[in-house]
PDB file of C-alpha atoms in Angstrom:
ATOM      1  CA  ASP A  23     -17.962-115.658  27.465  1.00 96.00           C
ATOM      2  CA  ILE A  24     -21.560-116.464  26.564  1.00 97.00           C
ATOM      3  CA  GLN A  25     -21.817-119.384  24.151  1.00 98.00           C
ATOM      4  CA  MET A  26     -24.556-119.318  21.526  1.00 98.00           C
ATOM      5  CA  THR A  27     -25.510-122.766  20.245  1.00 98.00           C
ATOM      6  CA  GLN A  28     -27.477-122.601  17.032  1.00 98.00           C
ATOM      7  CA  SER A  29     -29.305-125.460  15.331  1.00 98.00           C
ATOM      8  CA  PRO A  30     -29.567-126.923  12.860  1.00 98.00           C
ATOM      9  CA  SER A  31     -26.300-126.082  11.132  1.00 97.00           C
ATOM     10  CA  SER A  32     -28.016-126.595   7.793  1.00 97.00           C
ATOM     11  CA  LEU A  33     -31.405-127.485   6.434  1.00 97.00           C
ATOM     12  CA  SER A  34     -33.057-128.129   3.103  1.00 97.00           C
ATOM     13  CA  ALA A  35     -36.491-126.674   2.505  1.00 96.00           C
ATOM     14  CA  SER A  36     -38.888-125.839  -0.293  1.00 96.00           C
ATOM     15  CA  VAL A  37     -40.467-122.548  -1.233  1.00 96.00           C
ATOM     16  CA  GLY A  38     -43.505-122.059   0.974  1.00 96.00           C
ATOM     17  CA  ASP A  39     -42.176-124.150   3.848  1.00 97.00           C
ATOM     18  CA  ARG A  40     -42.166-122.965   7.432  1.00 98.00           C
ATOM     19  CA  VAL A  41     -38.627-122.869   8.777  1.00 98.00           C
ATOM     20  CA  ILE A  42     -37.582-122.696  12.419  1.00 98.00           C
ATOM     21  CA  ILE A  43     -34.030-122.037  13.604  1.00 98.00           C
ATOM     22  CA  THR A  44     -33.146-122.197  17.274  1.00 98.00           C
ATOM     23  CA  CYS A  45     -30.443-120.604  19.376  1.00 98.00           C
ATOM     24  CA  ARG A  46     -29.545-121.431  22.968  1.00 98.00           C
ATOM     25  CA  ALA A  47     -27.439-119.197  25.182  1.00 98.00           C
ATOM     26  CA  SER A  48     -25.138-120.604  27.845  1.00 98.00           C
ATOM     27  CA  GLN A  49     -26.616-118.227  30.422  1.00 98.00           C
ATOM     28  CA  ASN A  50     -29.592-115.915  30.863  1.00 98.00           C
ATOM     29  CA  ILE A  51     -29.352-113.066  28.358  1.00 97.00           C
ATOM     30  CA  ASN A  52     -32.877-111.676  28.854  1.00 96.00           C
ATOM     31  CA  SER A  53     -34.031-110.775  25.344  1.00 97.00           C
ATOM     32  CA  TYR A  54     -30.717-109.525  23.965  1.00 97.00           C
ATOM     33  CA  VAL A  55     -30.674-111.719  20.894  1.00 98.00           C
ATOM     34  CA  ASN A  56     -30.387-110.459  17.344  1.00 98.00           C
ATOM     35  CA  TRP A  57     -30.748-112.377  14.092  1.00 98.00           C
ATOM     36  CA  TYR A  58     -28.863-111.731  10.849  1.00 98.00           C
ATOM     37  CA  GLN A  59     -29.164-113.025   7.298  1.00 98.00           C
ATOM     38  CA  GLN A  60     -26.091-113.382   5.125  1.00 98.00           C
ATOM     39  CA  LYS A  61     -25.897-114.225   1.447  1.00 97.00           C
ATOM     40  CA  PRO A  62     -22.665-115.463  -0.185  1.00 94.00           C
ATOM     41  CA  GLY A  63     -20.110-112.721  -0.615  1.00 93.00           C
ATOM     42  CA  LYS A  64     -22.262-110.169   1.165  1.00 96.00           C
ATOM     43  CA  ALA A  65     -22.322-108.551   4.572  1.00 96.00           C
ATOM     44  CA  PRO A  66     -24.748-109.761   7.239  1.00 97.00           C
ATOM     45  CA  LYS A  67     -28.073-107.967   7.360  1.00 98.00           C
ATOM     46  CA  LEU A  68     -29.990-107.377  10.581  1.00 98.00           C
ATOM     47  CA  LEU A  69     -33.419-109.063  10.565  1.00 98.00           C
ATOM     48  CA  LEU A  70     -34.612-108.996  14.169  1.00 98.00           C
ATOM     49  CA  TYR A  71     -33.372-107.411  17.381  1.00 97.00           C
ATOM     50  CA  ILE A  72     -34.194-107.787  21.067  1.00 97.00           C
ATOM     51  CA  SER A  73     -35.507-111.244  20.226  1.00 96.00           C
ATOM     52  CA  SER A  74     -38.688-110.269  18.394  1.00 97.00           C
ATOM     53  CA  SER A  75     -38.465-106.718  17.013  1.00 97.00           C
ATOM     54  CA  LEU A  76     -38.477-106.619  13.226  1.00 98.00           C
ATOM     55  CA  GLN A  77     -35.872-104.375  11.636  1.00 97.00           C
ATOM     56  CA  SER A  78     -37.318-101.760   9.308  1.00 96.00           C
ATOM     57  CA  GLY A  79     -37.839-103.081   5.786  1.00 96.00           C
ATOM     58  CA  VAL A  80     -37.682-106.771   6.750  1.00 98.00           C
ATOM     59  CA  PRO A  81     -40.671-108.813   5.540  1.00 98.00           C
ATOM     60  CA  SER A  82     -43.217-109.858   8.153  1.00 98.00           C
ATOM     61  CA  ARG A  83     -42.734-113.551   7.315  1.00 98.00           C
ATOM     62  CA  PHE A  84     -39.692-113.313   9.605  1.00 98.00           C
ATOM     63  CA  SER A  85     -40.426-113.482  13.310  1.00 98.00           C
ATOM     64  CA  GLY A  86     -38.514-114.142  16.495  1.00 98.00           C
ATOM     65  CA  SER A  87     -39.341-115.263  19.991  1.00 98.00           C
ATOM     66  CA  GLY A  88     -37.781-116.295  23.260  1.00 98.00           C
ATOM     67  CA  SER A  89     -36.173-114.928  26.370  1.00 97.00           C
ATOM     68  CA  GLY A  90     -33.679-116.114  28.933  1.00 97.00           C
ATOM     69  CA  THR A  91     -31.678-118.806  27.180  1.00 98.00           C
ATOM     70  CA  ASP A  92     -33.847-120.168  24.348  1.00 98.00           C
ATOM     71  CA  PHE A  93     -34.692-118.302  21.169  1.00 98.00           C
ATOM     72  CA  THR A  94     -36.196-119.045  17.785  1.00 98.00           C
ATOM     73  CA  LEU A  95     -36.235-117.480  14.342  1.00 98.00           C
ATOM     74  CA  THR A  96     -39.221-118.472  12.220  1.00 98.00           C
ATOM     75  CA  ILE A  97     -39.723-117.927   8.522  1.00 98.00           C
ATOM     76  CA  SER A  98     -43.429-118.514   8.011  1.00 97.00           C
ATOM     77  CA  SER A  99     -43.356-119.163   4.266  1.00 97.00           C
ATOM     78  CA  LEU A 100     -39.918-119.530   2.720  1.00 97.00           C
ATOM     79  CA  GLN A 101     -39.327-117.432  -0.380  1.00 96.00           C
ATOM     80  CA  PRO A 102     -36.622-117.872  -3.057  1.00 94.00           C
ATOM     81  CA  GLU A 103     -34.704-114.856  -1.759  1.00 95.00           C
ATOM     82  CA  ASP A 104     -34.549-116.382   1.747  1.00 97.00           C
ATOM     83  CA  PHE A 105     -32.049-119.062   0.807  1.00 93.00           C
ATOM     84  CA  ALA A 106     -29.060-117.832   2.783  1.00 97.00           C
ATOM     85  CA  SER A 107     -27.219-118.309   6.064  1.00 98.00           C
ATOM     86  CA  TYR A 108     -28.680-117.098   9.344  1.00 98.00           C
ATOM     87  CA  PHE A 109     -26.823-116.195  12.535  1.00 98.00           C
ATOM     88  CA  CYS A 110     -27.998-115.399  16.037  1.00 98.00           C
ATOM     89  CA  GLN A 111     -25.968-113.021  18.199  1.00 98.00           C
ATOM     90  CA  GLN A 112     -26.148-111.994  21.837  1.00 97.00           C
ATOM     91  CA  SER A 113     -25.690-108.335  22.743  1.00 97.00           C
ATOM     92  CA  HIS A 114     -26.192-108.866  26.483  1.00 96.00           C
ATOM     93  CA  SER A 115     -22.521-108.554  27.322  1.00 95.00           C
ATOM     94  CA  ILE A 116     -19.070-108.164  25.890  1.00 94.00           C
ATOM     95  CA  PRO A 117     -17.673-110.049  24.099  1.00 96.00           C
ATOM     96  CA  PHE A 118     -20.616-110.198  21.737  1.00 97.00           C
ATOM     97  CA  THR A 119     -20.888-113.747  20.454  1.00 97.00           C
ATOM     98  CA  PHE A 120     -22.571-115.362  17.477  1.00 98.00           C
ATOM     99  CA  GLY A 121     -24.134-118.715  16.871  1.00 98.00           C
ATOM    100  CA  GLY A 122     -22.412-120.996  14.409  1.00 97.00           C
ATOM    101  CA  GLY A 123     -24.948-120.256  11.687  1.00 98.00           C
ATOM    102  CA  THR A 124     -27.671-122.098   9.800  1.00 98.00           C
ATOM    103  CA  ARG A 125     -27.422-122.551   6.068  1.00 98.00           C
ATOM    104  CA  VAL A 126     -30.866-122.733   4.443  1.00 98.00           C
ATOM    105  CA  GLU A 127     -30.677-124.564   1.121  1.00 96.00           C
ATOM    106  CA  ILE A 128     -33.166-125.359  -1.598  1.00 87.00           C
ATOM    107  CA  LYS A 129     -34.676-128.845  -1.413  1.00 86.00           C
TER     108      LYS A 129
ATOM    109  CA  GLU B  23     -28.419 -93.827   2.767  1.00 94.00           C
ATOM    110  CA  VAL B  24     -26.149 -95.393   5.356  1.00 95.00           C
ATOM    111  CA  GLN B  25     -22.810 -96.445   3.902  1.00 97.00           C
ATOM    112  CA  LEU B  26     -19.832 -98.101   5.536  1.00 98.00           C
ATOM    113  CA  VAL B  27     -16.798 -98.695   3.358  1.00 98.00           C
ATOM    114  CA  GLU B  28     -13.811-100.661   4.629  1.00 98.00           C
ATOM    115  CA  SER B  29     -10.352-100.425   3.139  1.00 98.00           C
ATOM    116  CA  GLY B  30      -6.787-101.357   3.963  1.00 98.00           C
ATOM    117  CA  GLY B  31      -6.935-105.127   3.700  1.00 98.00           C
ATOM    118  CA  GLY B  32      -4.327-107.161   1.891  1.00 98.00           C
ATOM    119  CA  LEU B  33      -1.596-109.752   2.174  1.00 98.00           C
ATOM    120  CA  VAL B  34       0.821-109.460   5.081  1.00 98.00           C
ATOM    121  CA  GLN B  35       3.420-111.788   6.567  1.00 98.00           C
ATOM    122  CA  PRO B  36       3.044-113.255  10.045  1.00 98.00           C
ATOM    123  CA  GLY B  37       4.228-110.739  12.618  1.00 98.00           C
ATOM    124  CA  GLY B  38       3.403-107.847  10.331  1.00 98.00           C
ATOM    125  CA  SER B  39       0.998-104.944  10.717  1.00 98.00           C
ATOM    126  CA  LEU B  40      -1.953-103.548   8.840  1.00 98.00           C
ATOM    127  CA  ARG B  41      -4.378-100.671   9.422  1.00 98.00           C
ATOM    128  CA  LEU B  42      -7.968-100.990   8.350  1.00 98.00           C
ATOM    129  CA  SER B  43     -10.238 -97.999   7.810  1.00 98.00           C
ATOM    130  CA  CYS B  44     -14.011 -97.732   7.808  1.00 98.00           C
ATOM    131  CA  ALA B  45     -15.443 -94.626   6.159  1.00 98.00           C
ATOM    132  CA  ALA B  46     -18.983 -93.793   7.223  1.00 98.00           C
ATOM    133  CA  SER B  47     -21.680 -91.682   5.599  1.00 98.00           C
ATOM    134  CA  GLY B  48     -25.442 -91.238   5.681  1.00 97.00           C
ATOM    135  CA  PHE B  49     -25.798 -91.079   9.453  1.00 96.00           C
ATOM    136  CA  THR B  50     -24.467 -89.187  12.447  1.00 96.00           C
ATOM    137  CA  PHE B  51     -21.179 -91.020  12.887  1.00 97.00           C
ATOM    138  CA  SER B  52     -20.159 -89.043  15.957  1.00 96.00           C
ATOM    139  CA  SER B  53     -23.195 -90.368  17.857  1.00 95.00           C
ATOM    140  CA  SER B  54     -22.739 -94.004  16.895  1.00 96.00           C
ATOM    141  CA  TRP B  55     -21.013 -96.900  18.586  1.00 96.00           C
ATOM    142  CA  MET B  56     -18.958 -98.827  16.050  1.00 97.00           C
ATOM    143  CA  HIS B  57     -17.700-102.390  15.833  1.00 98.00           C
ATOM    144  CA  TRP B  58     -15.315-104.641  13.933  1.00 98.00           C
ATOM    145  CA  VAL B  59     -16.399-108.214  13.202  1.00 98.00           C
ATOM    146  CA  ARG B  60     -14.416-110.774  11.222  1.00 98.00           C
ATOM    147  CA  GLN B  61     -15.282-113.897   9.289  1.00 98.00           C
ATOM    148  CA  VAL B  62     -13.115-116.610   7.834  1.00 96.00           C
ATOM    149  CA  PRO B  63     -14.659-117.165   4.371  1.00 91.00           C
ATOM    150  CA  GLY B  64     -17.292-119.860   4.601  1.00 89.00           C
ATOM    151  CA  LYS B  65     -17.204-119.874   8.410  1.00 93.00           C
ATOM    152  CA  GLY B  66     -18.875-118.089  11.295  1.00 95.00           C
ATOM    153  CA  LEU B  67     -18.729-114.545  12.597  1.00 97.00           C
ATOM    154  CA  LEU B  68     -16.373-113.383  15.347  1.00 98.00           C
ATOM    155  CA  TRP B  69     -16.797-110.066  17.114  1.00 97.00           C
ATOM    156  CA  VAL B  70     -13.435-108.273  17.334  1.00 98.00           C
ATOM    157  CA  SER B  71     -13.787-104.865  18.954  1.00 98.00           C
ATOM    158  CA  ARG B  72     -16.114-102.011  19.855  1.00 97.00           C
ATOM    159  CA  ILE B  73     -15.697 -98.282  20.412  1.00 97.00           C
ATOM    160  CA  ASN B  74     -18.263 -95.874  21.793  1.00 96.00           C
ATOM    161  CA  SER B  75     -19.246 -92.609  20.164  1.00 96.00           C
ATOM    162  CA  ASP B  76     -16.466 -90.446  21.614  1.00 95.00           C
ATOM    163  CA  GLY B  77     -13.785 -93.108  21.875  1.00 96.00           C
ATOM    164  CA  THR B  78     -13.727 -93.248  25.666  1.00 96.00           C
ATOM    165  CA  SER B  79     -15.040 -96.807  25.998  1.00 96.00           C
ATOM    166  CA  ILE B  80     -13.282 -99.588  24.092  1.00 97.00           C
ATOM    167  CA  SER B  81     -13.506-103.371  24.249  1.00 96.00           C
ATOM    168  CA  TYR B  82     -11.693-106.214  22.497  1.00 97.00           C
ATOM    169  CA  ALA B  83     -12.043-109.925  22.002  1.00 97.00           C
ATOM    170  CA  ALA B  84      -9.498-111.845  24.046  1.00 97.00           C
ATOM    171  CA  SER B  85      -7.891-113.231  20.884  1.00 97.00           C
ATOM    172  CA  VAL B  86      -6.845-109.760  19.678  1.00 98.00           C
ATOM    173  CA  ASN B  87      -6.430-107.872  22.963  1.00 97.00           C
ATOM    174  CA  GLY B  88      -2.959-106.347  23.158  1.00 97.00           C
ATOM    175  CA  ARG B  89      -2.350-106.701  19.409  1.00 98.00           C
ATOM    176  CA  PHE B  90      -5.204-104.724  17.842  1.00 98.00           C
ATOM    177  CA  THR B  91      -6.178-101.109  18.545  1.00 98.00           C
ATOM    178  CA  ILE B  92      -9.508 -99.581  17.587  1.00 98.00           C
ATOM    179  CA  SER B  93      -9.855 -95.826  17.179  1.00 98.00           C
ATOM    180  CA  ARG B  94     -11.983 -93.238  15.445  1.00 98.00           C
ATOM    181  CA  ASP B  95     -11.790 -89.738  14.008  1.00 98.00           C
ATOM    182  CA  ASN B  96     -15.234 -88.180  14.227  1.00 98.00           C
ATOM    183  CA  ALA B  97     -14.116 -85.177  12.193  1.00 98.00           C
ATOM    184  CA  LYS B  98     -13.354 -87.540   9.305  1.00 98.00           C
ATOM    185  CA  ASN B  99     -16.287 -89.908   9.919  1.00 98.00           C
ATOM    186  CA  THR B 100     -13.807 -92.751   9.979  1.00 98.00           C
ATOM    187  CA  MET B 101     -12.994 -95.658  12.275  1.00 98.00           C
ATOM    188  CA  TYR B 102      -9.741 -97.579  12.284  1.00 98.00           C
ATOM    189  CA  LEU B 103      -8.352-100.929  13.336  1.00 98.00           C
ATOM    190  CA  GLN B 104      -4.594-101.062  13.792  1.00 98.00           C
ATOM    191  CA  MET B 105      -3.532-104.698  13.680  1.00 98.00           C
ATOM    192  CA  ASN B 106      -0.059-105.593  14.912  1.00 98.00           C
ATOM    193  CA  SER B 107       1.731-108.919  15.445  1.00 98.00           C
ATOM    194  CA  LEU B 108      -0.577-110.536  12.935  1.00 98.00           C
ATOM    195  CA  ARG B 109      -0.997-114.292  12.977  1.00 98.00           C
ATOM    196  CA  VAL B 110      -2.105-116.754  10.320  1.00 98.00           C
ATOM    197  CA  GLU B 111      -5.320-117.253  12.293  1.00 97.00           C
ATOM    198  CA  ASP B 112      -6.191-113.552  11.868  1.00 98.00           C
ATOM    199  CA  THR B 113      -6.854-114.240   8.189  1.00 98.00           C
ATOM    200  CA  ALA B 114     -10.470-113.250   7.557  1.00 98.00           C
ATOM    201  CA  VAL B 115     -12.816-110.753   6.008  1.00 98.00           C
ATOM    202  CA  TYR B 116     -13.102-107.808   8.395  1.00 98.00           C
ATOM    203  CA  PHE B 117     -16.430-105.986   8.533  1.00 98.00           C
ATOM    204  CA  CYS B 118     -17.136-102.698  10.236  1.00 98.00           C
ATOM    205  CA  ALA B 119     -20.617-102.299  11.641  1.00 98.00           C
ATOM    206  CA  ARG B 120     -22.676 -99.603  13.295  1.00 97.00           C
ATOM    207  CA  GLY B 121     -24.279-100.267  16.637  1.00 94.00           C
ATOM    208  CA  GLY B 122     -26.407 -98.227  18.983  1.00 81.00           C
ATOM    209  CA  GLY B 123     -25.831 -98.230  22.685  1.00 80.00           C
ATOM    210  CA  VAL B 124     -24.308-100.807  24.953  1.00 83.00           C
ATOM    211  CA  THR B 125     -26.683-103.673  24.130  1.00 90.00           C
ATOM    212  CA  SER B 126     -27.765-102.613  20.666  1.00 92.00           C
ATOM    213  CA  PRO B 127     -27.585-104.822  17.576  1.00 95.00           C
ATOM    214  CA  LEU B 128     -25.304-104.213  14.616  1.00 97.00           C
ATOM    215  CA  ASN B 129     -27.774-102.541  12.317  1.00 95.00           C
ATOM    216  CA  TYR B 130     -25.588-101.632   9.356  1.00 96.00           C
ATOM    217  CA  TRP B 131     -22.523-103.388   7.984  1.00 98.00           C
ATOM    218  CA  GLY B 132     -19.872-102.579   5.426  1.00 98.00           C
ATOM    219  CA  GLN B 133     -18.996-104.954   2.593  1.00 97.00           C
ATOM    220  CA  GLY B 134     -15.810-106.135   4.285  1.00 98.00           C
ATOM    221  CA  THR B 135     -12.112-106.134   3.486  1.00 98.00           C
ATOM    222  CA  LEU B 136     -10.008-109.284   3.238  1.00 98.00           C
ATOM    223  CA  VAL B 137      -6.915-109.647   5.379  1.00 98.00           C
ATOM    224  CA  THR B 138      -4.610-112.536   4.500  1.00 98.00           C
ATOM    225  CA  VAL B 139      -1.732-113.385   6.828  1.00 98.00           C
ATOM    226  CA  SER B 140       0.661-115.743   5.107  1.00 97.00           C
ATOM    227  CA  SER B 141       4.348-116.204   4.433  1.00 96.00           C
TER     228      SER B 141
END
């Protein structure tokens, strides 16, 4: 199985901060990385797919990059509604696997 | 509007069985690959199973293979997860999600249904 190592596991940031979350795959997965946001008690929501494609309706302050084994999710200017958990996921091969998650908290 | 609604969760004893359902609306269900993903509350996400649009291609996570069975009824716009020989470690919220093709992301998710395996 492909392991997805996500970091940091948590971070504290202020509104307006730039936030970067990284994800490393245990083998080459081309660009088959997707990013999800999850708020407490809610289902995950797709933010980005194929590394850098923005899902319809997602604000442009979210961006993604990377290919091969190293990927990043960037929030350019953190907004109050962005305080949540974020997960990367590889869809290169079955079984799909997720990173351990990053909890973004208010500083 | 895309909607996925899970049902069938509850409390079951170890070794017991449960069948989850996922009712879909707002999109062409019969053309969509569908998935089950679970999450222990407060923990990470674990992909469980996937079924293609006509039910001819199915995959499972190793931890549930041989115990869980995914299926779908395109006439009813519904997907199922039959869970047998349940273990305490199967306790989680189970989400159904819509995918695209083989390498597509999970672009819509249901709200989840809680399965608790305990004596």
